CSV table of C-alpha atoms in Angstrom, one decimal:
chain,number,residue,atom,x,y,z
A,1,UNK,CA,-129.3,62.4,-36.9
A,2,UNK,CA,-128.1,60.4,-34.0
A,3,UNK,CA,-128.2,57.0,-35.8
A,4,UNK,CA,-126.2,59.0,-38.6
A,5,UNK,CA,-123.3,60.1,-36.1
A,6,UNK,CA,-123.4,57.1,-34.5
A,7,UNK,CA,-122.4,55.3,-37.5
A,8,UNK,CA,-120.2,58.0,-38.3
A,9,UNK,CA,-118.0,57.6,-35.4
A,10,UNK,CA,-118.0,53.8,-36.1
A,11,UNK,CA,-116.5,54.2,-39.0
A,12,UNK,CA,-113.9,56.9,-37.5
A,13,UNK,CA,-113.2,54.1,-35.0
A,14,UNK,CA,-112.5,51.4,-37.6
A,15,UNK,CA,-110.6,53.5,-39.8
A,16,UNK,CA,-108.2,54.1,-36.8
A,17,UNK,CA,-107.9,51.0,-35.6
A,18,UNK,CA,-107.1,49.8,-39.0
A,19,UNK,CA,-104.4,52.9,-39.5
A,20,UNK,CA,-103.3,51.7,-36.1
A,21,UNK,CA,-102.5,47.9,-37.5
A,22,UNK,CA,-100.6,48.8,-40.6
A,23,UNK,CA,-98.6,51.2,-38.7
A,24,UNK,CA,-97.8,48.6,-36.1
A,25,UNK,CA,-96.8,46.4,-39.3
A,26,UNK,CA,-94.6,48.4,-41.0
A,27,UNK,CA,-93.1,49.5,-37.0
A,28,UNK,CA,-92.8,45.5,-37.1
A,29,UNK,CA,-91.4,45.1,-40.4
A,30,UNK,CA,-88.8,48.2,-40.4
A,31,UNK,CA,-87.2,46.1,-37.3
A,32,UNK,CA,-85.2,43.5,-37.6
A,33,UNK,CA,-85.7,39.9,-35.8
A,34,UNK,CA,-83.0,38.2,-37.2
A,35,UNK,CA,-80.0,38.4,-39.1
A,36,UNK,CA,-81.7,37.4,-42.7
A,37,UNK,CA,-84.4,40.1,-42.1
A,38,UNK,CA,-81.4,42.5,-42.9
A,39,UNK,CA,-81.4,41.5,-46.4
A,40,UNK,CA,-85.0,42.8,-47.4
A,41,UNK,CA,-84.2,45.7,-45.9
A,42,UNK,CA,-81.2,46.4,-47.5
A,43,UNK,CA,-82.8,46.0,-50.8
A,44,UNK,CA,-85.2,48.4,-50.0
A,45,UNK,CA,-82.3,50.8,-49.1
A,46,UNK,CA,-80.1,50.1,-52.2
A,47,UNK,CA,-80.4,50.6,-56.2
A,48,UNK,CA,-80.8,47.3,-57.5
A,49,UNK,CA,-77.3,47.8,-59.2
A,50,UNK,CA,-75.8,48.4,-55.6
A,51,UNK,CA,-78.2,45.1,-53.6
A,52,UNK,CA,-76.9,42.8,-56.6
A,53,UNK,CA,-73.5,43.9,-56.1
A,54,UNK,CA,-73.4,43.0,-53.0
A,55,UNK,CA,-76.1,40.0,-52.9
A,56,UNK,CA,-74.7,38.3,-55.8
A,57,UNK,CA,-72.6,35.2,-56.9
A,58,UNK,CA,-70.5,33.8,-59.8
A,59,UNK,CA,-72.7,32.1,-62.8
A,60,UNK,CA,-75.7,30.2,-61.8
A,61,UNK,CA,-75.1,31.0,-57.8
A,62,UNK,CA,-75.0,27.3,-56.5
A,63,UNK,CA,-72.0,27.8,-54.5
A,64,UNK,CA,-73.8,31.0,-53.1
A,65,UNK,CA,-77.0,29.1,-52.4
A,66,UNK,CA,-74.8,26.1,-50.9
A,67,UNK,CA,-73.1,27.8,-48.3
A,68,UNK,CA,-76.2,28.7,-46.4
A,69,UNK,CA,-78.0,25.6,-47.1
A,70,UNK,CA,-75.4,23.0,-45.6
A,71,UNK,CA,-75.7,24.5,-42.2
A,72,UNK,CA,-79.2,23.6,-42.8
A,73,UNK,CA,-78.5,20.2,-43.3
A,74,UNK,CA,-76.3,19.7,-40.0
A,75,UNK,CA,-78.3,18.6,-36.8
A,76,UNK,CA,-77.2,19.5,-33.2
A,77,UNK,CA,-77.4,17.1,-30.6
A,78,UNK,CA,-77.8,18.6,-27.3
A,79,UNK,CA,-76.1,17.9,-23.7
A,80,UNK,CA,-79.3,19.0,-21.2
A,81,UNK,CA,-78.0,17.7,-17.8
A,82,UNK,CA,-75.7,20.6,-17.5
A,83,UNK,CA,-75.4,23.9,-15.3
A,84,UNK,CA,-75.9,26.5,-18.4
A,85,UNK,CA,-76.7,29.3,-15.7
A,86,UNK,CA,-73.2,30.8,-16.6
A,87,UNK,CA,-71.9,30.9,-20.8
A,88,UNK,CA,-68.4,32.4,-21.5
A,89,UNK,CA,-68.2,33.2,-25.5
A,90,UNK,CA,-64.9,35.1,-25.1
A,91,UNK,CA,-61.9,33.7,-26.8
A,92,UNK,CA,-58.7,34.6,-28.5
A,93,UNK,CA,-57.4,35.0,-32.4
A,94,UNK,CA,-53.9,35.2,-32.8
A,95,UNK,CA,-53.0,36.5,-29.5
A,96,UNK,CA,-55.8,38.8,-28.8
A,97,UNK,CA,-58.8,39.0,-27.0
A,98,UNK,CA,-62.1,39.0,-28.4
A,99,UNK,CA,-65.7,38.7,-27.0
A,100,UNK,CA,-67.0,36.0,-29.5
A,101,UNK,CA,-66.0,33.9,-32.1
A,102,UNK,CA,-67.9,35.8,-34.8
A,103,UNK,CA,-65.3,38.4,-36.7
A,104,UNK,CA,-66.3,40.7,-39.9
A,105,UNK,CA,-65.1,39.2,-43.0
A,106,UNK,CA,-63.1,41.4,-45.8
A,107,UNK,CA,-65.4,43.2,-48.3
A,108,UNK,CA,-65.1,45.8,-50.3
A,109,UNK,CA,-66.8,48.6,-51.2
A,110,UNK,CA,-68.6,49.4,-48.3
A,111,UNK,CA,-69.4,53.2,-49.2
A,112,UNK,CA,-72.1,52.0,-51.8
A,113,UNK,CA,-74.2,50.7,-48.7
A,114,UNK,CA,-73.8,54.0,-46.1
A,115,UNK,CA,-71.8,57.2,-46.7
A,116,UNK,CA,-70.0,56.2,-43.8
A,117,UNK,CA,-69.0,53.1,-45.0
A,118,UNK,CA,-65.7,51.0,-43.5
A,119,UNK,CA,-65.7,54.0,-40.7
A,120,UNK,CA,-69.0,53.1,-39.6
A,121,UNK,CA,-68.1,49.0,-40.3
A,122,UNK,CA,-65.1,49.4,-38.0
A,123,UNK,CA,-66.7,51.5,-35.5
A,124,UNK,CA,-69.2,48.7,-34.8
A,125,UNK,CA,-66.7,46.1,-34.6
A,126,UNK,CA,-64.9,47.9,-32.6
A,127,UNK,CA,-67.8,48.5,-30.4
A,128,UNK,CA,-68.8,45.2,-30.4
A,129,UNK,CA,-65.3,43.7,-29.3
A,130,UNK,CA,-64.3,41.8,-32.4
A,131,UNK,CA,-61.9,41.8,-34.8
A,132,UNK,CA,-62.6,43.5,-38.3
A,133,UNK,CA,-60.7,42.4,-41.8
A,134,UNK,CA,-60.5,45.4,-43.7
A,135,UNK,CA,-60.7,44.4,-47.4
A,136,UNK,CA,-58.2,45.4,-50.1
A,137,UNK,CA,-61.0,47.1,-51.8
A,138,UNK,CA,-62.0,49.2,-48.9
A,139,UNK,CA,-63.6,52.9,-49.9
A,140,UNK,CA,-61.8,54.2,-47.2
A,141,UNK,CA,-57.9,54.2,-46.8
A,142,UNK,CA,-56.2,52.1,-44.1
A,143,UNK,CA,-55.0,54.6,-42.8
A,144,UNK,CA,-58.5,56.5,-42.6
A,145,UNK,CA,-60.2,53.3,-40.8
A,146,UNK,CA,-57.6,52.8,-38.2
A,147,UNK,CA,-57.9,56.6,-37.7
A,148,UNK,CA,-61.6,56.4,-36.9
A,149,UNK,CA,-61.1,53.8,-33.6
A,150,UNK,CA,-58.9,52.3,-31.6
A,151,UNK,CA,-59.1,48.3,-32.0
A,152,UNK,CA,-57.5,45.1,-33.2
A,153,UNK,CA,-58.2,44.9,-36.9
A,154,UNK,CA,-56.3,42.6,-39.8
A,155,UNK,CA,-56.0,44.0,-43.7
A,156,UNK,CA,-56.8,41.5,-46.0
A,157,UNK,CA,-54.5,41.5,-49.4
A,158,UNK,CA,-53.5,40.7,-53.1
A,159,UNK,CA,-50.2,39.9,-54.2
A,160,UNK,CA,-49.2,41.3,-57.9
A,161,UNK,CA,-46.8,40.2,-60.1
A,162,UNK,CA,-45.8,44.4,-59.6
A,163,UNK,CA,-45.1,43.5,-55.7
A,164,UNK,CA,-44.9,47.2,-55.2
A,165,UNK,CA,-48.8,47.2,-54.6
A,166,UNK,CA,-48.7,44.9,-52.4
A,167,UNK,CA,-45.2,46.4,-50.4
A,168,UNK,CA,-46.7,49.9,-50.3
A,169,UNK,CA,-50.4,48.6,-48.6
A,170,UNK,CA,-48.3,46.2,-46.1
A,171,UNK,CA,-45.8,49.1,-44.8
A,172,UNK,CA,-48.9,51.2,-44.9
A,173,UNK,CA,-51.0,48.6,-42.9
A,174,UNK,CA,-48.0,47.5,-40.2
A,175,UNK,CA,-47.6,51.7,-39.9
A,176,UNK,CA,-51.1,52.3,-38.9
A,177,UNK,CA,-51.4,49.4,-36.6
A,178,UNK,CA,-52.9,46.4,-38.4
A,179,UNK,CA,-52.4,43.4,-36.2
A,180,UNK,CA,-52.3,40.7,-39.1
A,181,UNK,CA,-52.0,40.1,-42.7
A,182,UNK,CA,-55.1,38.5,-44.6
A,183,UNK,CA,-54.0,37.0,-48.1
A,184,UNK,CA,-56.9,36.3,-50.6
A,185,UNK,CA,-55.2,33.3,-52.5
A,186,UNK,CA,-58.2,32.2,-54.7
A,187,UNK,CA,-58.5,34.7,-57.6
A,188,UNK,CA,-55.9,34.6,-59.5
A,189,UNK,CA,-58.7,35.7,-62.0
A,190,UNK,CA,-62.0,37.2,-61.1
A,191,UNK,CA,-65.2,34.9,-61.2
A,192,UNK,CA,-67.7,35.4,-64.0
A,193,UNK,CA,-70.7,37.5,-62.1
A,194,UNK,CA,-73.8,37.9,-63.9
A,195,UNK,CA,-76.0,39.8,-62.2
A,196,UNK,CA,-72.9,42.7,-62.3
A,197,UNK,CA,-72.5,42.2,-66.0
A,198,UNK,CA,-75.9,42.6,-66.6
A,199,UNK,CA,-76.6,45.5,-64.8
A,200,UNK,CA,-72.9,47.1,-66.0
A,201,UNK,CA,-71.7,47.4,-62.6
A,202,UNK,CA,-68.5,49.9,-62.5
A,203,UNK,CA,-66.4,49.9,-59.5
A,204,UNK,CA,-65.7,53.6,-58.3
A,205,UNK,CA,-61.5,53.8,-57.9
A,206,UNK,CA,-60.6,52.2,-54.4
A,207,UNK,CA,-58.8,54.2,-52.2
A,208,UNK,CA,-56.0,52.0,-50.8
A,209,UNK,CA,-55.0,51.6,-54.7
A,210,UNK,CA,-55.1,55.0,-56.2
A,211,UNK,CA,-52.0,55.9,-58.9
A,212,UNK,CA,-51.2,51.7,-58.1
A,213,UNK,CA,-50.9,49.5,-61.4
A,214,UNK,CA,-51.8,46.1,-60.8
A,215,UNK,CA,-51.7,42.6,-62.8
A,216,UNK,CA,-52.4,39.3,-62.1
A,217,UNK,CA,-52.3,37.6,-58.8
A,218,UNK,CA,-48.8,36.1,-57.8
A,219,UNK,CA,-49.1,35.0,-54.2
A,220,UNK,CA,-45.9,34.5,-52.8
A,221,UNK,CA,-45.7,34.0,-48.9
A,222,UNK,CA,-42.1,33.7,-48.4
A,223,UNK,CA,-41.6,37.2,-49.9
A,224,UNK,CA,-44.1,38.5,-47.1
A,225,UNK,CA,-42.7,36.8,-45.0
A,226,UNK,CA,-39.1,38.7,-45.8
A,227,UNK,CA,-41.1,42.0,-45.7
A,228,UNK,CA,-43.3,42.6,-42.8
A,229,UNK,CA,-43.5,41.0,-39.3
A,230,UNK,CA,-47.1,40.7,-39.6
A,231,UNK,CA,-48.5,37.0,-39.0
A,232,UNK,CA,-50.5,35.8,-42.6
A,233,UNK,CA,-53.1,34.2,-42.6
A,234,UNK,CA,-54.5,32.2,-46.2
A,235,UNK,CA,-57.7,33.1,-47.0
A,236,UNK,CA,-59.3,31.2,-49.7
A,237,UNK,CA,-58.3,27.0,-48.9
A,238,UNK,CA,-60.8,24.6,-49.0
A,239,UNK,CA,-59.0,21.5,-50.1
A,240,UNK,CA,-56.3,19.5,-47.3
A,241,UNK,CA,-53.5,19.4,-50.3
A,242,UNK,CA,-53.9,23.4,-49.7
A,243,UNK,CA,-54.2,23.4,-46.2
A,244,UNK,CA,-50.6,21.2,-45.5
A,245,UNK,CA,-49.2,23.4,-47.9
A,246,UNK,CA,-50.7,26.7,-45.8
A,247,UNK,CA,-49.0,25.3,-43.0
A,248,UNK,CA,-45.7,24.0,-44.4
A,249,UNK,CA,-44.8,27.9,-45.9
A,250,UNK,CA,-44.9,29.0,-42.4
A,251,UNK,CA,-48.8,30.7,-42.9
A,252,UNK,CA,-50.5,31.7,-39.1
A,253,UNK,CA,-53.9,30.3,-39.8
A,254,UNK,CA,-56.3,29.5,-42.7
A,255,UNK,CA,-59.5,30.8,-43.9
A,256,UNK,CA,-61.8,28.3,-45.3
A,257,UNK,CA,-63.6,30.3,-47.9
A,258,UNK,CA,-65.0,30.1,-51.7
A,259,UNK,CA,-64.5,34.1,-51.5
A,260,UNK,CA,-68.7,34.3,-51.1
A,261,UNK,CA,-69.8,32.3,-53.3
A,262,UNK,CA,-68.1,34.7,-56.1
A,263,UNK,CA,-65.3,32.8,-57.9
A,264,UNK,CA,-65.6,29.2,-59.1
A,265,UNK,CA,-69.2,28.5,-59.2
A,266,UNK,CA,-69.8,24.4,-58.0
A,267,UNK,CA,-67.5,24.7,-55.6
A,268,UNK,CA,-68.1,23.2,-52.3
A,269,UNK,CA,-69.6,24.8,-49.2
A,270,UNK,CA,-67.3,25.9,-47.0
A,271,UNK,CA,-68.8,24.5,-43.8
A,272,UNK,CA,-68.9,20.8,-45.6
A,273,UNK,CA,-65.1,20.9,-46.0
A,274,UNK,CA,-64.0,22.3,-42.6
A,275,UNK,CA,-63.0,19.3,-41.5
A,276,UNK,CA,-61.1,18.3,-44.1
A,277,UNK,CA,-58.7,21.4,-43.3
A,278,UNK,CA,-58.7,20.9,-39.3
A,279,UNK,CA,-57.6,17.7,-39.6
A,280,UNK,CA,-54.8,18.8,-42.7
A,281,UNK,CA,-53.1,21.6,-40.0
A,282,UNK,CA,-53.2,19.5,-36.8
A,283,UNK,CA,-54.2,21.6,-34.7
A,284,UNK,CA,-50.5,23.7,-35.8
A,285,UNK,CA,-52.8,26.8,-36.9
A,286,UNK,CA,-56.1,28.2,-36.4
A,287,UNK,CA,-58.9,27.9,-38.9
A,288,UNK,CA,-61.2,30.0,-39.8
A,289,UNK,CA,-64.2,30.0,-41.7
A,290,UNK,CA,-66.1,32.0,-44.2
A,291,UNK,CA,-69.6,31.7,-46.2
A,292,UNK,CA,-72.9,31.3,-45.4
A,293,UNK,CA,-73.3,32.4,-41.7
A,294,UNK,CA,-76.5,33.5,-41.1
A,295,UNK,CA,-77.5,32.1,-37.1
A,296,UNK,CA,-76.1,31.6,-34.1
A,297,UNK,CA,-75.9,28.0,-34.6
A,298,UNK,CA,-74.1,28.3,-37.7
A,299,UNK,CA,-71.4,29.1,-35.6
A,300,UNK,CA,-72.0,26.2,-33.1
A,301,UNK,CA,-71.6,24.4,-36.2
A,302,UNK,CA,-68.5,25.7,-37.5
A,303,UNK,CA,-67.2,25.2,-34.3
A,304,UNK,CA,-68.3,22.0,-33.4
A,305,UNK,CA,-66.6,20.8,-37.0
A,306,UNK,CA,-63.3,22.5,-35.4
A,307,UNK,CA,-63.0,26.3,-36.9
A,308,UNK,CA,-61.8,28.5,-34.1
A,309,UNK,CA,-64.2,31.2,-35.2
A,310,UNK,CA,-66.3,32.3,-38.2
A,311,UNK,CA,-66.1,35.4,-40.8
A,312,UNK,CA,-69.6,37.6,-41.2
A,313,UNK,CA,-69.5,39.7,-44.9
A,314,UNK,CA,-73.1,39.7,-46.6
A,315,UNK,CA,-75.3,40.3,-43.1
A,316,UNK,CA,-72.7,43.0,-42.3
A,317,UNK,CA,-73.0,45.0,-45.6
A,318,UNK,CA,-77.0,44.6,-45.2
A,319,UNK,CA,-76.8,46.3,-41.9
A,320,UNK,CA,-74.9,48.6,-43.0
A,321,UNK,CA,-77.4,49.7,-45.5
A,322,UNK,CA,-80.2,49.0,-43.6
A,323,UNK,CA,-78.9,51.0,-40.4
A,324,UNK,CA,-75.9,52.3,-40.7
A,325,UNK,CA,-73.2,51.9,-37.7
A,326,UNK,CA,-76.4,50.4,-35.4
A,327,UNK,CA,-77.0,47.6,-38.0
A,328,UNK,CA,-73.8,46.8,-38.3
A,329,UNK,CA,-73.8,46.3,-34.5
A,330,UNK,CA,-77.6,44.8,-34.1
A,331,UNK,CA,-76.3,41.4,-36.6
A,332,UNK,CA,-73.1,40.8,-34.6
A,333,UNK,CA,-75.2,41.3,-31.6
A,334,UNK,CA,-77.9,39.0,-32.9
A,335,UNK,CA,-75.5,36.6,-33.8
A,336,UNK,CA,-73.6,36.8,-30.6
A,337,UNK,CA,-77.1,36.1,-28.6
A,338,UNK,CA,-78.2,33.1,-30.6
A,339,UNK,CA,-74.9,31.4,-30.4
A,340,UNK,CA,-74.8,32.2,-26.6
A,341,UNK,CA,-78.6,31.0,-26.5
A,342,UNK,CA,-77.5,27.8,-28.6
A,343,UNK,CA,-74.4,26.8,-26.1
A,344,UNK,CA,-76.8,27.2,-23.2
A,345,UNK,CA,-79.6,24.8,-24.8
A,346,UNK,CA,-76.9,22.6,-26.3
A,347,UNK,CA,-75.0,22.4,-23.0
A,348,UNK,CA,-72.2,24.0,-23.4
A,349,UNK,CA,-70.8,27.2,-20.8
A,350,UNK,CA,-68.0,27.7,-23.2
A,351,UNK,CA,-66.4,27.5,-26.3
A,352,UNK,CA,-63.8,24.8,-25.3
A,353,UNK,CA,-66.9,22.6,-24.3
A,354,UNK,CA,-68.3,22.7,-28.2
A,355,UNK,CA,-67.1,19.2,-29.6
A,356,UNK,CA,-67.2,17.0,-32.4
A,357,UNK,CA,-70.0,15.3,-30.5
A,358,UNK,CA,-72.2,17.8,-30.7
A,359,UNK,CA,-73.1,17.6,-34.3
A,360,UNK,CA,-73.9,15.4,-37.0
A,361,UNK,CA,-73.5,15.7,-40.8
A,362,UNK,CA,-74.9,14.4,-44.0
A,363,UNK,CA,-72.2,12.1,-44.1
A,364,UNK,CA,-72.5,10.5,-40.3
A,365,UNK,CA,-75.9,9.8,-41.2
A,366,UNK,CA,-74.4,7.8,-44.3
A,367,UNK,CA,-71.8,6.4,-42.8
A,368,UNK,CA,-74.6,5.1,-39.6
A,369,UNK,CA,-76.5,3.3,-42.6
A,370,UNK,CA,-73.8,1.3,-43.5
């Protein structure tokens, strides 16, 4: 009888110890490390309609795949005889103050990932100091988001050949407080996306564009211009010839984007042609960049390469769905600590002190060969 319970209560024993382990795995698994970790989770959260959505690109998903995978291929090289005790990630976007370079990109939709959706976006960003682009597409009215904080945010835009659209969401945007203009100049027609076709995605009706009948795309900036006081910004350049041209119609800044991934598949990766815009503006305009930021040194990167700060839109959405309002704020937060931890081992105690030197591309290494 005794050997019996003896080997009863080992059994008890292991059985809780082994209980003990997966529940320390899944308490391990359910929390976040990193900004990437936010994507399994947010595909456990979503239908696969909703995740795909969200996760996907335009036709066989190279550019999508690109983006991420040329910050791979950059290499930092690190400054170590350097006081780091103090790093200063604050800097300024068109004026205003914010506490990092990292801003939330334009997306749309955001109600498929949390009830709460732009409300709970902007309440984050809010939270977490930054500027947030609210997109076109937005579930929520502008007028609804600005209603739900006070912060700096910019609306991001269309221009149809029916410019009333676009007149009505500007007025409405400088009315409610929107600090900038954000026009998307790269879809003049929308990019062929699979993975929505196949699981016949439809779009509930956005918001900002209820009773609104819309065309194609006809971008003009001089007829913003003559509308609003608002600076534009371009978002959607990644060539120079579009970059002088940004400049020469009087835009405030550029986004360097490929819209995600999402419209012309084989286009290049935003962070490879980042240069190739700095050096087409002169230093006359800020430039931004979108696509593929996923770490902390992603942003060193951008920077380093000239950008004045980066866009986040995929990690957002995913902590979003993952954690509602709190995820949104854990991946700028994660984001914010690894670029802060990346100055310090880099050598850098602020943004100004990021420099060309600092990195090296694909094609220094080519260009060292030679």
């Amino acid at each position: 009888m005794s050997l019996t319970l003896e080997l009863m209560n080992w059994v008890l024993d292991m059985v809780l110890q082994i209980i003990r382990e997966l529940l320390g795995k899944v308490t391990m698994s359910s929390e976040p490390v990193n900004v990437n970790e936010f994507k399994a989770l947010a595909e456990r959260a979503l239908p696969k309609m909703y995740f795909e959505f969200y996760a996907g690109g335009a036709e066989d998903e190279h550019t999508l795949k690109a983006n991420e995978e040329a910050y791979q291929r950059i290499t930092i090289r690190p400054r170590v005889l350097v006081d780091v005790s103090r790093i200063d990630m604050s800097t300024r976007m068109l004026g205003y103050s914010i506490s990092s370079p990292i801003m939330v990109a334009p997306s749309g939709l955001h109600k498929l990932a949390n009830p709460e959706g732009e409300l709970a976006t902007a309440r984050a960003a809010a939270a977490s100091n930054t500027i947030m682009i609210l997109s076109f597409g937005s579930s929520y009215s502008v007028e609804e988001v600005a209603a739900s904080c006070n912060a700096v945010r910019f609306f991001q835009l269309y221009v149809y050949k029916q410019r009333h659209v676009a007149a009505n969401l500007v007025e409405r945007a400088e009315r409610s407080g929107y600090k900038a203009i954000v026009l998307t100049v790269d879809c003049p027609r929308m990019g062929r996306r699979e993975a929505d076709i196949k699981n016949r995605m439809i779009v509930s009706k956005q918001k900002n564009v209820e009773g609104l009948v819309s065309t194609e795309v006809d971008a003009d900036v001089a007829w913003l211009k003559s509308i609003t006081k608002l600076p534009i910004l371009l978002k959607g350049i990644i060539t120079h010839e579009d970059a002088r041209i940004a400049v020469e119609v009087g835009a405030a800044g550029v986004i360097v984007s490929n819209h995600g991934g999402r419209q012309l598949d084989y286009s290049p990766a935003t962070i490879n042609v980042v240069e190739e815009v700095v050096h087409a503006v002169k230093g006359k305009i800020p430039v931004i960049v979108d696509g593929g930021v996923r770490r902390g040194t992603d942003v060193f990167k951008a920077l380093a390469l000239g950008a004045q700060a980066v866009l986040v839109g995929r990690p957002i959405l995913y902590g979003l769905a993952a954690k509602g309002e709190h995820g949104v704020k854990q991946v700028i937060q994660m984001l914010k600590e690894e670029l802060e931890l990346a100055m310090a081992l880099a050598g850098c105690t602020s943004l100004k002190d990021i420099t060309r030197s600092h990195v090296r591309t694909e094609r220094d290494r080519c260009q060292s060969m030679l």
